[in-house]
Short mmCIF file of C-alpha atoms in Angstrom, two decimals:
data_model
loop_
_atom_site.label_atom_id
_atom_site.label_comp_id
_atom_site.label_asym_id
_atom_site.label_seq_id
_atom_site.Cartn_x
_atom_site.Cartn_y
_atom_site.Cartn_z
CA MET A 602 -12.84 7.32 33.63
CA LYS A 603 -14.73 4.11 34.34
CA ILE A 604 -13.73 1.25 32.03
CA ILE A 605 -16.55 -1.11 31.08
CA GLN A 606 -15.29 -4.67 31.35
CA ARG A 607 -16.49 -6.87 28.50
CA LYS A 608 -15.21 -9.74 26.44
CA THR A 609 -12.98 -8.09 23.86
CA ALA A 610 -10.64 -9.17 21.06
CA ALA A 611 -7.73 -7.27 19.53
CA LEU A 612 -7.01 -8.41 15.97
CA PHE A 613 -3.65 -7.43 14.51
CA ASP A 614 -2.46 -7.44 10.93
CA LEU A 615 1.17 -8.58 10.62
CA ASP A 616 3.27 -6.55 8.19
CA GLY A 617 3.29 -2.84 8.99
CA VAL A 618 1.43 -3.44 12.27
CA ILE A 619 3.34 -6.07 14.24
CA LEU A 620 6.46 -6.16 12.07
CA ASP A 621 8.21 -3.18 10.50
CA THR A 622 8.44 -4.83 7.09
CA GLU A 623 6.16 -2.93 4.71
CA LYS A 624 8.85 -0.66 3.27
CA GLN A 625 10.85 -3.77 2.36
CA TYR A 626 7.82 -5.34 0.69
CA THR A 627 7.14 -2.13 -1.22
CA ILE A 628 10.60 -2.33 -2.76
CA PHE A 629 10.25 -6.05 -3.54
CA TRP A 630 6.82 -5.81 -5.15
CA SER A 631 7.68 -2.61 -7.00
CA ASP A 632 10.57 -4.47 -8.64
CA ILE A 633 8.33 -7.45 -9.41
CA MET A 634 5.56 -5.36 -10.91
CA GLN A 635 8.01 -3.32 -12.95
CA LYS A 636 9.61 -6.51 -14.26
CA TYR A 637 6.43 -8.40 -15.13
CA LYS A 638 3.76 -5.73 -15.59
CA GLY A 639 5.70 -2.54 -16.33
CA ASP A 640 3.79 -0.71 -13.59
CA ILE A 641 5.25 -0.20 -10.10
CA SER A 642 2.03 1.43 -8.85
CA ILE A 643 0.47 -2.04 -8.56
CA ALA A 644 2.73 -2.65 -5.56
CA GLN A 645 0.55 -0.28 -3.52
CA LYS A 646 -2.73 -1.77 -4.71
CA ILE A 647 -1.91 -5.30 -3.55
CA LYS A 648 -1.01 -4.46 0.06
CA GLY A 649 -2.98 -6.54 2.55
CA THR A 650 -4.04 -9.21 0.04
CA THR A 651 -2.97 -12.84 -0.11
CA LEU A 652 -0.46 -14.16 -2.63
CA ASP A 653 -3.17 -16.33 -4.22
CA LYS A 654 -5.32 -13.24 -4.72
CA ILE A 655 -2.41 -11.32 -6.24
CA TYR A 656 -1.90 -14.15 -8.73
CA GLU A 657 -5.63 -14.40 -9.46
CA ILE A 658 -5.95 -10.71 -10.27
CA TRP A 659 -2.59 -9.76 -11.76
CA PHE A 660 -1.10 -13.02 -13.05
CA PRO A 661 -4.06 -15.20 -14.11
CA LYS A 662 -3.06 -18.47 -15.81
CA MET A 663 0.59 -17.32 -15.81
CA THR A 664 1.96 -20.46 -14.16
CA LYS A 665 5.59 -19.89 -15.11
CA GLU A 666 5.58 -16.31 -13.85
CA GLN A 667 3.83 -17.33 -10.62
CA GLN A 668 6.48 -19.96 -9.95
CA GLU A 669 9.28 -17.47 -10.60
CA ILE A 670 7.74 -14.86 -8.29
CA THR A 671 7.10 -17.41 -5.54
CA ALA A 672 10.74 -18.51 -5.67
CA GLU A 673 11.96 -14.89 -5.49
CA LEU A 674 9.56 -14.15 -2.63
CA ASP A 675 10.73 -17.17 -0.63
CA VAL A 676 14.35 -16.03 -0.88
CA PHE A 677 13.40 -12.44 -0.01
CA GLU A 678 11.35 -13.40 3.06
CA HIS A 679 14.08 -15.66 4.41
CA THR A 680 16.55 -12.78 4.39
CA MET A 681 14.38 -9.76 5.26
CA LYS A 682 14.64 -7.93 8.55
CA MET A 683 11.63 -8.42 10.85
CA ASP A 684 11.83 -5.89 13.67
CA TYR A 685 8.77 -5.27 15.84
CA ILE A 686 6.86 -2.02 15.49
CA SER A 687 7.85 0.13 18.48
CA GLY A 688 5.92 -0.70 21.66
CA LEU A 689 4.17 -3.77 20.22
CA GLN A 690 5.26 -6.38 22.75
CA GLY A 691 4.48 -4.30 25.81
CA PHE A 692 1.10 -3.29 24.42
CA VAL A 693 0.00 -6.85 23.66
CA GLN A 694 1.13 -8.00 27.10
CA ASN A 695 -0.86 -5.14 28.65
CA LEU A 696 -3.98 -6.14 26.73
CA ARG A 697 -3.71 -9.74 27.84
CA THR A 698 -3.45 -8.73 31.50
CA HIS A 699 -6.92 -7.20 30.96
CA ASP A 700 -8.22 -10.50 29.51
CA VAL A 701 -8.34 -9.15 25.96
CA LYS A 702 -8.02 -11.96 23.42
CA CYS A 703 -5.24 -11.18 20.94
CA ALA A 704 -4.88 -12.66 17.45
CA VAL A 705 -2.80 -12.13 14.35
CA VAL A 706 -4.94 -11.91 11.20
CA THR A 707 -2.51 -11.90 8.29
CA SER A 708 -2.59 -12.41 4.54
CA SER A 709 0.81 -14.10 4.88
CA ASN A 710 0.97 -17.88 4.60
CA LYS A 711 2.30 -20.55 6.97
CA VAL A 712 5.68 -20.68 5.21
CA LYS A 713 6.22 -16.98 5.90
CA MET A 714 5.18 -17.45 9.53
CA GLN A 715 7.85 -20.10 10.05
CA THR A 716 10.42 -17.46 9.09
CA VAL A 717 8.85 -15.07 11.59
CA PHE A 718 9.03 -17.72 14.33
CA SER A 719 12.69 -18.40 13.55
CA GLN A 720 13.55 -14.73 14.05
CA HIS A 721 11.20 -14.31 17.02
CA PRO A 722 10.94 -17.56 19.05
CA GLU A 723 8.64 -15.76 21.51
CA PHE A 724 6.14 -14.73 18.82
CA GLU A 725 3.61 -17.54 19.21
CA SER A 726 3.41 -17.04 22.98
CA LEU A 727 2.47 -13.36 22.52
CA PHE A 728 -0.86 -14.17 20.87
CA ASP A 729 -3.82 -16.43 21.58
CA LYS A 730 -4.33 -17.27 17.89
CA ILE A 731 -2.49 -16.81 14.61
CA LEU A 732 -4.67 -16.80 11.49
CA THR A 733 -2.93 -17.14 8.11
CA ALA A 734 -3.96 -16.89 4.46
CA GLU A 735 -4.78 -20.60 4.23
CA MET A 736 -7.64 -20.12 6.72
CA PHE A 737 -9.59 -17.49 4.76
CA THR A 738 -12.23 -18.02 2.11
CA LYS A 739 -11.73 -14.50 0.79
CA SER A 740 -8.90 -11.98 1.01
CA LYS A 741 -8.86 -8.46 2.44
CA PRO A 742 -10.60 -6.04 1.75
CA ASP A 743 -13.37 -8.63 2.19
CA PRO A 744 -14.40 -8.85 5.87
CA ASP A 745 -13.93 -12.65 5.97
CA PRO A 746 -10.47 -12.65 7.67
CA TYR A 747 -11.58 -10.45 10.56
CA LEU A 748 -14.96 -12.10 10.93
CA LEU A 749 -13.12 -15.40 11.33
CA GLY A 750 -10.98 -13.82 14.05
CA ALA A 751 -14.09 -12.81 15.97
CA ALA A 752 -15.76 -16.17 15.45
CA ILE A 753 -12.77 -18.13 16.77
CA PHE A 754 -13.07 -16.31 20.09
CA GLY A 755 -16.87 -16.25 20.06
CA ILE A 756 -16.83 -12.47 20.40
CA PRO A 757 -19.23 -10.12 18.55
CA ALA A 758 -17.70 -7.95 15.86
CA ALA A 759 -18.75 -4.83 17.77
CA SER A 760 -16.47 -5.91 20.63
CA CYS A 761 -13.40 -6.34 18.41
CA ILE A 762 -10.68 -3.82 17.65
CA VAL A 763 -8.69 -4.17 14.43
CA PHE A 764 -5.14 -2.82 14.06
CA GLU A 765 -4.28 -2.19 10.41
CA ASP A 766 -2.00 -0.14 8.18
CA SER A 767 -3.05 -0.90 4.59
CA PHE A 768 -6.15 0.41 2.86
CA ASN A 769 -7.29 -3.14 2.04
CA GLY A 770 -6.90 -4.14 5.68
CA LEU A 771 -8.64 -1.05 7.01
CA LYS A 772 -11.55 -1.65 4.65
CA SER A 773 -11.70 -5.30 5.72
CA GLY A 774 -12.01 -4.42 9.39
CA ARG A 775 -14.60 -1.74 8.70
CA ALA A 776 -16.66 -4.09 6.52
CA ALA A 777 -16.60 -6.58 9.40
CA GLY A 778 -18.28 -3.98 11.63
CA MET A 779 -15.34 -3.62 13.99
CA HIS A 780 -13.57 -0.68 15.64
CA ILE A 781 -10.46 0.34 13.72
CA ILE A 782 -7.10 1.69 14.87
CA GLY A 783 -4.94 2.66 11.93
CA LEU A 784 -1.16 2.64 12.08
CA ALA A 785 0.56 5.33 10.02
CA THR A 786 3.50 3.06 9.22
CA THR A 787 2.78 2.38 5.55
CA ASN A 788 0.49 5.26 4.62
CA SER A 789 0.29 8.76 6.09
CA ALA A 790 -1.96 9.52 9.05
CA GLU A 791 -3.84 12.00 6.87
CA SER A 792 -4.56 9.43 4.15
CA ILE A 793 -5.96 6.76 6.50
CA LYS A 794 -7.81 8.92 9.04
CA ASN A 795 -11.17 8.49 7.30
CA TYR A 796 -10.81 4.71 7.46
CA ALA A 797 -10.10 4.50 11.20
CA ASP A 798 -11.56 5.50 14.55
CA MET A 799 -8.09 6.33 15.84
CA VAL A 800 -4.71 6.74 14.13
CA ILE A 801 -1.38 6.11 15.86
CA PRO A 802 2.25 6.19 14.65
CA ASP A 803 3.17 3.03 16.61
CA PHE A 804 2.34 1.38 19.95
CA THR A 805 4.58 3.50 22.16
CA GLY A 806 2.61 4.41 25.28
CA MET A 807 -0.50 2.53 24.16
CA THR A 808 -2.52 0.74 26.87
CA TYR A 809 -5.81 -1.07 27.30
CA GLU A 810 -7.33 2.06 28.84
CA LYS A 811 -6.52 4.11 25.75
CA ILE A 812 -8.33 1.78 23.37
CA ALA A 813 -11.20 0.82 25.69
CA VAL A 814 -12.84 4.19 24.98
CA LEU A 815 -13.76 2.82 21.55
CA LEU A 816 -15.87 0.00 22.97
#
């Protein structure tokens, strides 16, 4: 197969795509939503959105509750386990040897990223750019986060590949007009297949050649 060389960007969500953390967040937010809203199902609805957006939708003008949740979240994130999704490091390194620009596009904030860097000192060197919640005008599922990722590299949306696990993230990448690879780490492969061009369980065995067929 002949691979067409073109300027390409790979845009990765963080939790559930780079880091195997989504199950931990599901437990945390289920407890929070049960405590404050009496409805654990909300924990699934908020995946992929920024903390500010969660507060705007589910805790409007509830300053005291927002402060309590933020404090609990800070403690949780400083103690959570942040293992890489299988095959992630090798895959990103393979992409970069083919001159693919690689960026993290996450709804997490800078405070959370400092915790990531403390557990993974090599993290920043893996990627060309790291985009956090503070940089976005709108939250996923709006296309704004991924459009910013493309704009930073000066690469058309049609030449970008998004790696996502949450429904909000998958919708964001699709709305941005990008190619989508869904990771069945948070939701089942069956449930996300209609939102993605390709679905994978993790990055084991993944290479530039395997994703270049989408471009």
